[in-house]
Short mmCIF file of C-alpha atoms and ligand atoms in Angstrom, two decimals:
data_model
loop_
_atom_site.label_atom_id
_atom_site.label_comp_id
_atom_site.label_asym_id
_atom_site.label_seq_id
_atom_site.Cartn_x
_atom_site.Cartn_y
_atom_site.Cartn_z
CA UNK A 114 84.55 71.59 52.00
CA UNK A 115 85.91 68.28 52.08
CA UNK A 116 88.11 67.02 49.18
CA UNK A 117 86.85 63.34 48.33
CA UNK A 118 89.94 62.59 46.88
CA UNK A 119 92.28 63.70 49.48
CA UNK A 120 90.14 61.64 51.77
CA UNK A 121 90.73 58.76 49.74
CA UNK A 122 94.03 59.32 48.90
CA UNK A 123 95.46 59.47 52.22
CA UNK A 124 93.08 56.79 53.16
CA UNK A 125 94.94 54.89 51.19
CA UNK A 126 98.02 56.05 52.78
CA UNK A 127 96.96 54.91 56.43
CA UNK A 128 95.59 51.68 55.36
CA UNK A 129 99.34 50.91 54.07
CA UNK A 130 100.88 52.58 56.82
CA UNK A 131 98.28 51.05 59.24
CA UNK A 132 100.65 47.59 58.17
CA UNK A 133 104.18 48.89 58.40
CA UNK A 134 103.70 50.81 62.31
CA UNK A 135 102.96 49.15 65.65
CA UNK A 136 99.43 49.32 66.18
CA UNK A 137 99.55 52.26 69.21
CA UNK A 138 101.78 53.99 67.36
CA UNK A 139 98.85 53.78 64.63
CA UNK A 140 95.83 54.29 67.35
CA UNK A 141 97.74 57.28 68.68
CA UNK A 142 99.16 59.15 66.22
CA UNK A 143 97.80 58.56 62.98
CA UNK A 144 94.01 56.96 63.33
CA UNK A 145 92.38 60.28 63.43
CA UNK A 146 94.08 62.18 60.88
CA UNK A 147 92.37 63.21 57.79
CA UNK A 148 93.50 64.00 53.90
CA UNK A 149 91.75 67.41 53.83
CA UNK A 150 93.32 68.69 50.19
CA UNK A 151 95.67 67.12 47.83
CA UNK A 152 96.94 69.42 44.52
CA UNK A 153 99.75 68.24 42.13
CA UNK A 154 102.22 67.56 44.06
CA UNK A 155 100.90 68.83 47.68
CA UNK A 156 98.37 66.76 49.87
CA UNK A 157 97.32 68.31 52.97
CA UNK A 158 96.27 66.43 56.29
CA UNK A 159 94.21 67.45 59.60
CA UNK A 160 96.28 66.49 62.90
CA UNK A 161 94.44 67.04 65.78
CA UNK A 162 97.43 68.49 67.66
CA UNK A 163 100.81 70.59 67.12
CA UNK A 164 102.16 67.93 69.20
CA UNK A 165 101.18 65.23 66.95
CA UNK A 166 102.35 66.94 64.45
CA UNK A 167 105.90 67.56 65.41
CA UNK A 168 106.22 64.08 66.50
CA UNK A 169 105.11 62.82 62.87
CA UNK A 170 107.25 64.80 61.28
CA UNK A 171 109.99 63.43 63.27
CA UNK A 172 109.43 60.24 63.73
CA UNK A 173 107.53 59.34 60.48
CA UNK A 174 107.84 62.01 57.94
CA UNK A 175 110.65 58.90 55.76
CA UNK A 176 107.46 56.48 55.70
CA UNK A 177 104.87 58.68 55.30
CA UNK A 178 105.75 60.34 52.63
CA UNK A 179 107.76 57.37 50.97
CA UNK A 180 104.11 55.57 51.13
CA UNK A 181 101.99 58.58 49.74
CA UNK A 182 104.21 58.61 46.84
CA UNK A 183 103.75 54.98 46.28
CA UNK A 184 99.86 55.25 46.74
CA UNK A 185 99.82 58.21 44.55
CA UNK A 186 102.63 56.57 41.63
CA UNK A 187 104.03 60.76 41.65
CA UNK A 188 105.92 62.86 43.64
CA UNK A 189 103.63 64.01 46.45
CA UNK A 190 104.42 66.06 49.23
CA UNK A 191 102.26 65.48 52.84
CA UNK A 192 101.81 68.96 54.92
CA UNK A 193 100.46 68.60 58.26
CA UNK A 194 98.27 70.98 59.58
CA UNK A 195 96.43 71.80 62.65
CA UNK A 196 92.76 70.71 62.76
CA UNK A 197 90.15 73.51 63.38
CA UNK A 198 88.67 72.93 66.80
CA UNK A 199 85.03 73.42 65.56
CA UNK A 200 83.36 69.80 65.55
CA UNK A 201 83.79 68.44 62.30
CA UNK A 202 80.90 66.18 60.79
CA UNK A 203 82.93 63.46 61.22
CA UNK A 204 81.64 59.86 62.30
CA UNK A 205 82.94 60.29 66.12
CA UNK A 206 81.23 62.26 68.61
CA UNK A 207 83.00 63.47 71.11
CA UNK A 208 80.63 61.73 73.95
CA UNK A 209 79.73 58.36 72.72
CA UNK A 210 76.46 57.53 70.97
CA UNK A 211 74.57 60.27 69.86
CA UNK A 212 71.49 58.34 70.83
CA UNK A 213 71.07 60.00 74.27
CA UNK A 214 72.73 63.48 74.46
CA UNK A 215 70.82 64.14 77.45
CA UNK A 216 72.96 62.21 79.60
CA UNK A 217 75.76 63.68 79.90
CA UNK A 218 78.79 62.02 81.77
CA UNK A 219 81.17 63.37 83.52
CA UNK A 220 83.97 62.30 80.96
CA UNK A 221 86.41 64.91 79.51
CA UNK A 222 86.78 65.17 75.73
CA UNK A 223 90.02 63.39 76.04
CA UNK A 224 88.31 60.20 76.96
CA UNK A 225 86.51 60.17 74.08
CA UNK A 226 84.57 56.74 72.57
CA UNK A 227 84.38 55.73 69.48
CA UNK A 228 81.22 55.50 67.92
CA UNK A 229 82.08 52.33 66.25
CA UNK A 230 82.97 50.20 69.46
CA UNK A 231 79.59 49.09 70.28
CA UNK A 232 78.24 45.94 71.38
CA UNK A 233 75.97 45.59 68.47
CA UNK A 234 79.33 46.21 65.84
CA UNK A 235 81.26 43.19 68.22
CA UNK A 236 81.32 39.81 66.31
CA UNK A 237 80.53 37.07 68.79
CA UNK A 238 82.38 33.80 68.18
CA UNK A 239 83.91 30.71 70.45
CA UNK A 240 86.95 32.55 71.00
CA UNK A 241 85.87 35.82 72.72
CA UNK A 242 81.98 34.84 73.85
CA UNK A 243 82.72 34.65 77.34
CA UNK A 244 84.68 37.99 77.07
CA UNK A 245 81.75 39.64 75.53
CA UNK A 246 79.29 38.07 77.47
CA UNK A 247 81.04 39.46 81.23
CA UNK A 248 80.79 42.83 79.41
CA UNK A 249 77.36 42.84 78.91
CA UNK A 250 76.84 41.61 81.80
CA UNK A 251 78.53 44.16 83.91
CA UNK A 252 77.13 46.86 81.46
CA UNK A 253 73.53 45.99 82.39
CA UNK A 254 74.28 45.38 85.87
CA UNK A 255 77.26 47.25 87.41
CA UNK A 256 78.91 45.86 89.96
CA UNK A 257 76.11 43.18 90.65
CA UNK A 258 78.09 40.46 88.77
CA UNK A 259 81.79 40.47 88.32
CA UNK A 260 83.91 43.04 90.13
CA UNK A 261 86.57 43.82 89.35
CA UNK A 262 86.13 42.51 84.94
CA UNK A 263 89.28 41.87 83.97
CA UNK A 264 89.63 41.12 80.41
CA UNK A 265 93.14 40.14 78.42
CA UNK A 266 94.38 38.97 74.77
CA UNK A 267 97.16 39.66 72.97
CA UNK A 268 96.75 43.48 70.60
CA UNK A 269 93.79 44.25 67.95
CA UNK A 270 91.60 41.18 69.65
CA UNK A 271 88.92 44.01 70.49
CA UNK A 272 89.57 44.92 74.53
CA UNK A 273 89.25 48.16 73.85
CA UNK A 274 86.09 47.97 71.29
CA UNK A 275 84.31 46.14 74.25
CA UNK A 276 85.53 48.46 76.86
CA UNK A 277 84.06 51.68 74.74
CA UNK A 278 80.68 49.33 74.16
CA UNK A 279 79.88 49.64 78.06
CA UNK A 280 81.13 53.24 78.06
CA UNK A 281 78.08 53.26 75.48
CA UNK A 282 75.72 51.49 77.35
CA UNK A 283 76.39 53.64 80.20
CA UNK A 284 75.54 56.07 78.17
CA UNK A 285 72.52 55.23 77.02
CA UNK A 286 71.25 53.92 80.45
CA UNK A 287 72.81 57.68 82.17
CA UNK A 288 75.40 55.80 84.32
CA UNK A 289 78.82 58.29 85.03
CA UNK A 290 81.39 56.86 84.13
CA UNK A 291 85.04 57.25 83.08
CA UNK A 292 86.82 55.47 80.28
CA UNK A 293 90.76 56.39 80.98
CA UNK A 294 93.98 54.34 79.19
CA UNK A 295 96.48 53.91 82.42
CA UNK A 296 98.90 56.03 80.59
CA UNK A 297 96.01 58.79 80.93
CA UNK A 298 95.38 57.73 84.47
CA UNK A 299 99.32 57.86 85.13
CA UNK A 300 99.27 61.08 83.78
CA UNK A 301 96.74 62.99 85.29
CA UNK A 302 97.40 61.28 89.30
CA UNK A 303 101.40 62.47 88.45
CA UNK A 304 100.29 66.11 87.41
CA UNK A 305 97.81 65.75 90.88
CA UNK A 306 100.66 65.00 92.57
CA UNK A 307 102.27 67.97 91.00
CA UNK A 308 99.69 70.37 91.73
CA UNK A 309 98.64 69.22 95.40
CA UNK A 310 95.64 68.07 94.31
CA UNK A 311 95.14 64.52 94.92
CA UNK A 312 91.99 65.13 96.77
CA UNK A 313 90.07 66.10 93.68
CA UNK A 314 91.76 63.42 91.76
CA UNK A 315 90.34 61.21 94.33
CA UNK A 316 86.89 62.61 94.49
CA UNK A 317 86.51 62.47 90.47
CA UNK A 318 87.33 58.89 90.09
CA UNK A 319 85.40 57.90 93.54
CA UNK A 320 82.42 59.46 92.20
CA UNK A 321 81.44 57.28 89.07
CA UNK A 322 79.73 54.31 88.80
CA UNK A 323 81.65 52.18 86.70
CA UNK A 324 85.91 53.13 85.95
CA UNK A 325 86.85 51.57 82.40
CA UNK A 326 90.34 51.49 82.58
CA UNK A 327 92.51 50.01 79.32
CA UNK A 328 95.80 48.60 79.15
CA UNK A 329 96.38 48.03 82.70
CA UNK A 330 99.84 46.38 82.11
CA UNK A 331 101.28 49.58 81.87
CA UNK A 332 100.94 50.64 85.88
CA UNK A 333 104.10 47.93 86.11
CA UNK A 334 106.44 49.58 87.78
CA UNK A 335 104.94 52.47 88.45
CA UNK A 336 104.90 52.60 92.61
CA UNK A 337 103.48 55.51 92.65
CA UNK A 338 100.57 55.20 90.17
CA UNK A 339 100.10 51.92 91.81
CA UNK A 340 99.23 53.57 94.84
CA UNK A 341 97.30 55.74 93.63
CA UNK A 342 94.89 53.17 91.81
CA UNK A 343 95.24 51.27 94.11
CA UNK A 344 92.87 53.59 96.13
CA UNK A 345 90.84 54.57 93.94
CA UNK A 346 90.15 50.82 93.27
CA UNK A 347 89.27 50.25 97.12
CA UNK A 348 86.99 53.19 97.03
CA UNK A 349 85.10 52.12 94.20
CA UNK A 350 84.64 48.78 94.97
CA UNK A 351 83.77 49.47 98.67
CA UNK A 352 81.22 50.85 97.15
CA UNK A 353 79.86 48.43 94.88
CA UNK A 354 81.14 50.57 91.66
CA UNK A 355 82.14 48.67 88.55
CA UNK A 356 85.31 48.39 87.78
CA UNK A 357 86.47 46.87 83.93
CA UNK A 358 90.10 46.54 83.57
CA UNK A 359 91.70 45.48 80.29
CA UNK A 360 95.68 44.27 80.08
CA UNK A 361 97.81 42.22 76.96
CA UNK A 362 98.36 39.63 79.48
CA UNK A 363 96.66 37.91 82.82
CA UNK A 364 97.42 39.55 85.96
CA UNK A 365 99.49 37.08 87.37
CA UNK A 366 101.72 37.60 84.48
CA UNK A 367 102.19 41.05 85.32
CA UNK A 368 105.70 42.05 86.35
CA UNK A 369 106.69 44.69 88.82
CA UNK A 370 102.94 44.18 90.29
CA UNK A 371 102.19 45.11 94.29
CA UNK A 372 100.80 41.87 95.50
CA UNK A 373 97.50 43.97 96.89
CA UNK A 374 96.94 45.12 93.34
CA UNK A 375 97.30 41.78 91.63
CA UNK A 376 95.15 39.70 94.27
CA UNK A 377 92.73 42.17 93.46
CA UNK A 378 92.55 42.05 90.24
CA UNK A 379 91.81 38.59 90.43
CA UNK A 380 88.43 38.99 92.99
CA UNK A 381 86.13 38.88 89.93
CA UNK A 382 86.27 36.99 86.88
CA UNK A 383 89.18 37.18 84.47
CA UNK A 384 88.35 35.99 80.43
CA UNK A 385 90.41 36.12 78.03
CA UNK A 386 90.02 36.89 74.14
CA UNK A 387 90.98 34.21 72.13
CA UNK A 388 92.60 34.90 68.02
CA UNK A 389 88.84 33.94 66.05
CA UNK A 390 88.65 30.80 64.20
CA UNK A 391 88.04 31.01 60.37
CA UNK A 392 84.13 31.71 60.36
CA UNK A 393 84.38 34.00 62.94
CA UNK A 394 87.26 36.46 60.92
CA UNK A 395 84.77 36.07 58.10
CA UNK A 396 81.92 37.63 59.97
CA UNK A 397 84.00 40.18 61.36
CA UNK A 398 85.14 41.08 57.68
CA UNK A 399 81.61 41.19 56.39
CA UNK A 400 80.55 43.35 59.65
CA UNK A 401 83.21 45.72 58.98
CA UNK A 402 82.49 45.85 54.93
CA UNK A 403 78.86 46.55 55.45
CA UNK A 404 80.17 49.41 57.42
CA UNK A 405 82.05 50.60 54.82
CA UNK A 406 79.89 50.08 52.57
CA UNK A 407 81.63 47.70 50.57
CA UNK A 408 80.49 44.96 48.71
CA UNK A 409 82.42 41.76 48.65
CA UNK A 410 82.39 38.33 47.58
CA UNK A 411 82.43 35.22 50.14
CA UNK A 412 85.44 34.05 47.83
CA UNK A 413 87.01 37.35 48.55
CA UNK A 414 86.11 37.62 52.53
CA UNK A 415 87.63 33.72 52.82
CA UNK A 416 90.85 34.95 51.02
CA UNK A 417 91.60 37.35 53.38
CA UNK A 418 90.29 35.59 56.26
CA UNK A 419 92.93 32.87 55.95
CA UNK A 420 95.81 34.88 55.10
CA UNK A 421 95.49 37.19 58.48
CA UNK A 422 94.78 34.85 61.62
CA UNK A 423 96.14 36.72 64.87
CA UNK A 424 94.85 40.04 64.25
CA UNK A 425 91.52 41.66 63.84
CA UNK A 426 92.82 44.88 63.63
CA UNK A 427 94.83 43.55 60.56
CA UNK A 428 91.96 41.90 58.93
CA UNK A 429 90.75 45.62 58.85
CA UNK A 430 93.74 46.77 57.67
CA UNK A 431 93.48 44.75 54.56
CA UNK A 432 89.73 45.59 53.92
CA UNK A 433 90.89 49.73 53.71
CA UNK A 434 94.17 48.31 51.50
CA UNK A 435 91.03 46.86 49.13
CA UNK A 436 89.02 49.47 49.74
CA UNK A 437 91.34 52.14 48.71
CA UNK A 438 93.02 50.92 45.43
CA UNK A 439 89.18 49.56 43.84
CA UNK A 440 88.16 53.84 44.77
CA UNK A 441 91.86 55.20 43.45
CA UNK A 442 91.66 53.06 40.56
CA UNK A 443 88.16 53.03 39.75
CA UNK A 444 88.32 48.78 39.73
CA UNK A 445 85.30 46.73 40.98
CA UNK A 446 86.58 44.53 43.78
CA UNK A 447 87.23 41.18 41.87
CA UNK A 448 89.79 38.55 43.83
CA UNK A 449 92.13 39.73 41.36
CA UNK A 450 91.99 43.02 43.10
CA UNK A 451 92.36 42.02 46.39
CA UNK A 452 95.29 39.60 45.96
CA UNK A 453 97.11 42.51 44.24
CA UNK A 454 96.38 45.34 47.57
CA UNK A 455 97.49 42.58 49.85
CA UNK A 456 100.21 41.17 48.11
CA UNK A 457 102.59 42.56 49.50
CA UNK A 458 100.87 42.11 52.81
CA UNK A 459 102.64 39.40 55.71
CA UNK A 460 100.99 39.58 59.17
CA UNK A 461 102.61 42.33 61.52
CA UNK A 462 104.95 43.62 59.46
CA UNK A 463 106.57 45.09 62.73
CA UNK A 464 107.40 41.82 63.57
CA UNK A 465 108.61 40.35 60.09
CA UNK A 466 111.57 43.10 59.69
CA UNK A 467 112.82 42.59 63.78
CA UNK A 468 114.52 39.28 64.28
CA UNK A 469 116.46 38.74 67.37
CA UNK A 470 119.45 38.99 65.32
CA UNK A 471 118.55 42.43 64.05
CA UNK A 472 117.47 43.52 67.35
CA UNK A 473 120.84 42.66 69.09
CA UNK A 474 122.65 44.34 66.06
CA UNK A 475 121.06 47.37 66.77
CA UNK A 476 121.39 47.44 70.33
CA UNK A 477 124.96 46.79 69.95
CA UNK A 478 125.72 49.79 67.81
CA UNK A 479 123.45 51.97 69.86
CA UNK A 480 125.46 50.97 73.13
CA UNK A 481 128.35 49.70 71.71
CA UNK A 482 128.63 46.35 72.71
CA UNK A 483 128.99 43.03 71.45
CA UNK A 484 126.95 39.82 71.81
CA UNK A 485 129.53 38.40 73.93
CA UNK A 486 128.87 41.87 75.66
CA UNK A 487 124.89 40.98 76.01
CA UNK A 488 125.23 36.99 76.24
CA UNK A 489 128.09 36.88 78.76
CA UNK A 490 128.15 37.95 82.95
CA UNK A 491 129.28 41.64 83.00
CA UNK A 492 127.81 43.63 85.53
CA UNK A 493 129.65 47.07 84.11
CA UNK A 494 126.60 49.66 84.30
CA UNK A 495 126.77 50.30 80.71
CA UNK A 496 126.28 46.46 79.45
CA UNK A 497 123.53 45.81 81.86
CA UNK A 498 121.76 48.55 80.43
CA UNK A 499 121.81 47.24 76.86
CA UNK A 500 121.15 43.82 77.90
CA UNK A 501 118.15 45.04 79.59
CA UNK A 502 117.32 47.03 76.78
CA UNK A 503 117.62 44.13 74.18
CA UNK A 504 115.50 41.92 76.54
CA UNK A 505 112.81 44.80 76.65
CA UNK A 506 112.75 44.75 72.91
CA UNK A 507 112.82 41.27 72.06
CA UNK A 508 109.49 40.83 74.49
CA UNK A 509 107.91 44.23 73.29
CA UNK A 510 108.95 44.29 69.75
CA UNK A 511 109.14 40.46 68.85
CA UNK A 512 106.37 39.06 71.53
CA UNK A 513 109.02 36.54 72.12
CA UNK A 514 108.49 34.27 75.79
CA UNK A 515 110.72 35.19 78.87
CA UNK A 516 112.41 31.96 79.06
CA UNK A 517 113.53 31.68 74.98
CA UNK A 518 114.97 35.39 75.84
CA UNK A 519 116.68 34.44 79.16
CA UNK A 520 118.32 31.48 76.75
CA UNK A 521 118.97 33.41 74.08
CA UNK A 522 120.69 36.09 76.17
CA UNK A 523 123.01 33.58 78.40
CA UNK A 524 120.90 31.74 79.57
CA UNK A 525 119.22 34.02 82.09
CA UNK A 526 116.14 32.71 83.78
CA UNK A 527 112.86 34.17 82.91
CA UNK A 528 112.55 36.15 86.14
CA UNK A 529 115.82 38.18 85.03
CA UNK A 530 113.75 38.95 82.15
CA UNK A 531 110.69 39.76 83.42
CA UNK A 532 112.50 42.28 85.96
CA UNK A 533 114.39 43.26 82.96
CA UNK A 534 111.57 44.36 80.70
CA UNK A 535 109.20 45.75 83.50
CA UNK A 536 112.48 47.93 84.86
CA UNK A 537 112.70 49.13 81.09
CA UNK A 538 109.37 50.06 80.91
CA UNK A 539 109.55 51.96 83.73
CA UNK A 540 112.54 54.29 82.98
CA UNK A 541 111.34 55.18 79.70
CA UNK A 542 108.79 57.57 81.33
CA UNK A 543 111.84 58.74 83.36
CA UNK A 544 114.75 59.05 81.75
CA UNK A 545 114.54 60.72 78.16
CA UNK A 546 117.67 59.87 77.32
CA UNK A 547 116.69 55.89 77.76
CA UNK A 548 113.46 56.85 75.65
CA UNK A 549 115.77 58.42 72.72
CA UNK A 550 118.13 55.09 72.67
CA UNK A 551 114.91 52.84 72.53
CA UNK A 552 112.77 54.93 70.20
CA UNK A 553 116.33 55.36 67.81
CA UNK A 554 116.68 51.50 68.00
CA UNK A 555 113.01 51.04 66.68
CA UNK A 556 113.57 53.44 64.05
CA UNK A 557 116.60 51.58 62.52
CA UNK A 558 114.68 48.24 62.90
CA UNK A 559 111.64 48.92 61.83
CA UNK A 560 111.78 51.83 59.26
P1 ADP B 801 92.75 45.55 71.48
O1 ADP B 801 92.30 46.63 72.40
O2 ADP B 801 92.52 44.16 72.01
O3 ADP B 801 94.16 45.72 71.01
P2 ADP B 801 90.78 46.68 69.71
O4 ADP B 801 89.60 46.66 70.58
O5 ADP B 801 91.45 47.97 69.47
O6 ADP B 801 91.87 45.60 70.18
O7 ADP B 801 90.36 46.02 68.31
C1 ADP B 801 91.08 46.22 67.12
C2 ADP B 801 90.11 46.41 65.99
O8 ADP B 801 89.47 45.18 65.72
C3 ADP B 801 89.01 47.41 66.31
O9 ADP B 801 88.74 48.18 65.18
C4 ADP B 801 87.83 46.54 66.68
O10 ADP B 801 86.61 47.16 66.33
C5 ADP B 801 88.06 45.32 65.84
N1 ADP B 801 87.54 44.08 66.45
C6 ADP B 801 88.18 43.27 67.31
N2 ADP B 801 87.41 42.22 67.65
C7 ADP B 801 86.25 42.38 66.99
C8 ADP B 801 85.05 41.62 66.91
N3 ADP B 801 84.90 40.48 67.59
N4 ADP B 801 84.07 42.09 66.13
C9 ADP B 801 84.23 43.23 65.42
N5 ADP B 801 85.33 43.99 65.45
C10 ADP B 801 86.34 43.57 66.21
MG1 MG B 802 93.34 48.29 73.12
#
């Protein structure tokens, strides 16, 4: 039986964790956990997967539990455990909208939609219209308009919620199709490789009518994978199959991109999703309260509205910050109440504690280096590495532009750093011992 106030509680906990953590680190790893049971000093919590759990307790356990104790004002313990594999009642079904069970696709549980990420829950506004309208369009009519779709913004601007909306319509209208992230479509045409069996890979993905692929950016230097999609792209589209790609940036800005790939990408029609202005952030706030089945104020919905601007996933942040302390507290949500939950709040947190200072201190001490090390012309193996390394970080962690890096780091051009960062991203799936350095460098900046 379900324990309201566990749910609540680490509710709670996720919507202030949801503000301190890098949004995939919070779509991966902590999004579908749930409180399940919370005693005196003990509050349980569903992870789907041993290996999510280990990695929490690793990577997190410091700000997890440092945050529960805050939300709950006592010493409170969080235990991990195992969910039970038995469908829960839970809002998300495994295979979309429930509206249609009969057609059933020919995804795997791991590509799972969320039930939320429909086109009828997507706030329409100047800044992502043209977006939304492509993905209808290609939804009702697959691969009659644009092919390939190629959709980009910067994170929580809702790619994904409009990629899973025409994984829903497909759904409802009995189209196959897959919905795959490219680290999922790395993964499984690396293990095909593996296993000699590319030739079923190949038949799968040939044999749907529209591929959904999100966060393309991430095939950068990836030869292989490259490859690999890029046949599975030819097959598809020789065959009039829709193909919807999503990426955090156009595809010309890709680095470490095969020419065929990128010229591709550009045959249909690339839109872009705009930050929403004002009106539009209010709508999305009152769309997402009536979900929640919150009431709130205009004077309230306008307060938040102005104080996050760049993020949607943010402006939902806030609303479970609200959310949570009027349930744990037992307030009614007055403007008093939700100036106090987001007080504390500054957009991307992430971002606020990394400066390029703090990011150069830390790769120094990880490396041992100096900033005369990272600034200046070295080519010894060991200082190209870090300088690489601190260019990686200031464009992943900071969003900073290629050519303020280059000056910033002795006045490199932006090239250097786009080979830089796309070599980086790259050898992390490689080399574990790169992936410790950069994950231990996070840590120390952002915990
Ligand atoms: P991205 O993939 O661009 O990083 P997501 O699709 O994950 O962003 O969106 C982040 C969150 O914001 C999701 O919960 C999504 O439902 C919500 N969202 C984004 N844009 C809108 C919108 N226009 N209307 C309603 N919700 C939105
Ligand atoms: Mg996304």
């Amino acid at each position: 039986m379900a324990d309201t106030h566990a749910i609540d509680t680490w509710k709670a906990v996720l919507g202030d964790l949801q503000l301190q953590v890098n949004p995939s680190t919070y779509e991966t790893w902590l999004k579908d956990t749930q409180g399940v049971s919370i005693s005196d000093n003990l509050l349980a919590v569903e992870v789907a997967t041993p290996f999510a759990i280990e990695w929490l307790e690793r990577r997190m356990y410091q700000s997890i539990q440092s945050t529960a104790q805050k939300i709950a004002g006592r010493p409170l313990q969080v235990q991990f455990q195992v969910r039970n594999t038995a469908p829960s009642n839970g809002s998300e079904s495994p295979v979309a909208d429930d509206q249609r069970p009969a057609h059933r696709t020919i995804q795997t549980p791991q590509y799972r939609l969320n039930g939320k990420y429909n086109f009828n829950s997507f706030v329409v506004g100047p800044s992502n219209r043209l977006p939304y309208s492509a993905a209808r369009a290609v939804a009702e009519a697959p691969g009659r308009s644009y092919n390939p779709l190629f959709i980009y913004s910067g994170v929580g601007l809702g790619k994904t919620h409009l990629l899973h909306a025409i994984g829903h319509t497909c759904v409802s209208e009995g189209l196959s199709f897959i919905y795959v992230t490219c680290e999922q479509f790395t993964n499984e045409f690396i293990t095909a490789i593996r296993g000699r069996t590319t030739e079923d890979f190949r038949a799968k993905y040939r044999s749907v009518e529209v591929l959904l692929m999100d966060d393309i950016q991430f095939i950068s230097g990836k030869e292989q994978t490259q490859e690999g999609f890029f046949h599975t792209f030819n097959d598809l589209h020789n065959s009039n199959r829709q193909i919807v790609l999503t990426s955090d940036r156009p595809p010309k800005a890709l680095a470490l991109l095969e020419d065929r790939l990128r010229s591709r990408f550009e045959w249909g029609l690339i839109a872009d999703v705009q930050p929403p202005d004002l009106e539009t952030r209010m709508a999305i706030l009152r769309t997402k309260a009536e979900q929640m089945d919150l009431g709130l104020d205009d004077s309230i919905t306008e307060f938040v509205a102005k104080k996050v601007q760049k993020n949607v996933r943010e402006l939902e942040g806030c609303l479970n910050r609200i959310a949570a302390l009027a349930k744990l507290t037992g307030r009614p949500i007055t403007l008093e109440l939700a100036s106090q939950a987001i007080a504390d709040f500054m957009p991307d947190l992430s971002r606020r504690s990394a400066s390029p200072d703090r990011i150069m201190e830390e790769v120094n001490r990880k490396f041992r280096v100096t900033n005369d090390d990272l600034t200046g012309a070295s080519r010894k193996k060991g200082i190209v590495r870090a300088r690489h390394v601190a260019m990686y970080l200031l464009h992943e962690a900071l969003g900073m532009k290629d050519t303020e890096i280059g000056r910033l780091l002795g006045d490199r051009d932006h090239a250097t750093v786009i080979n830089a960062v796309g070599k980086v991203n790259y050898e992390i799936n490689v080399d574990s011992q790169l992936r410790q350095d950069v994950l231990d460098i996070k840590e120390a900046i952002f915990s």
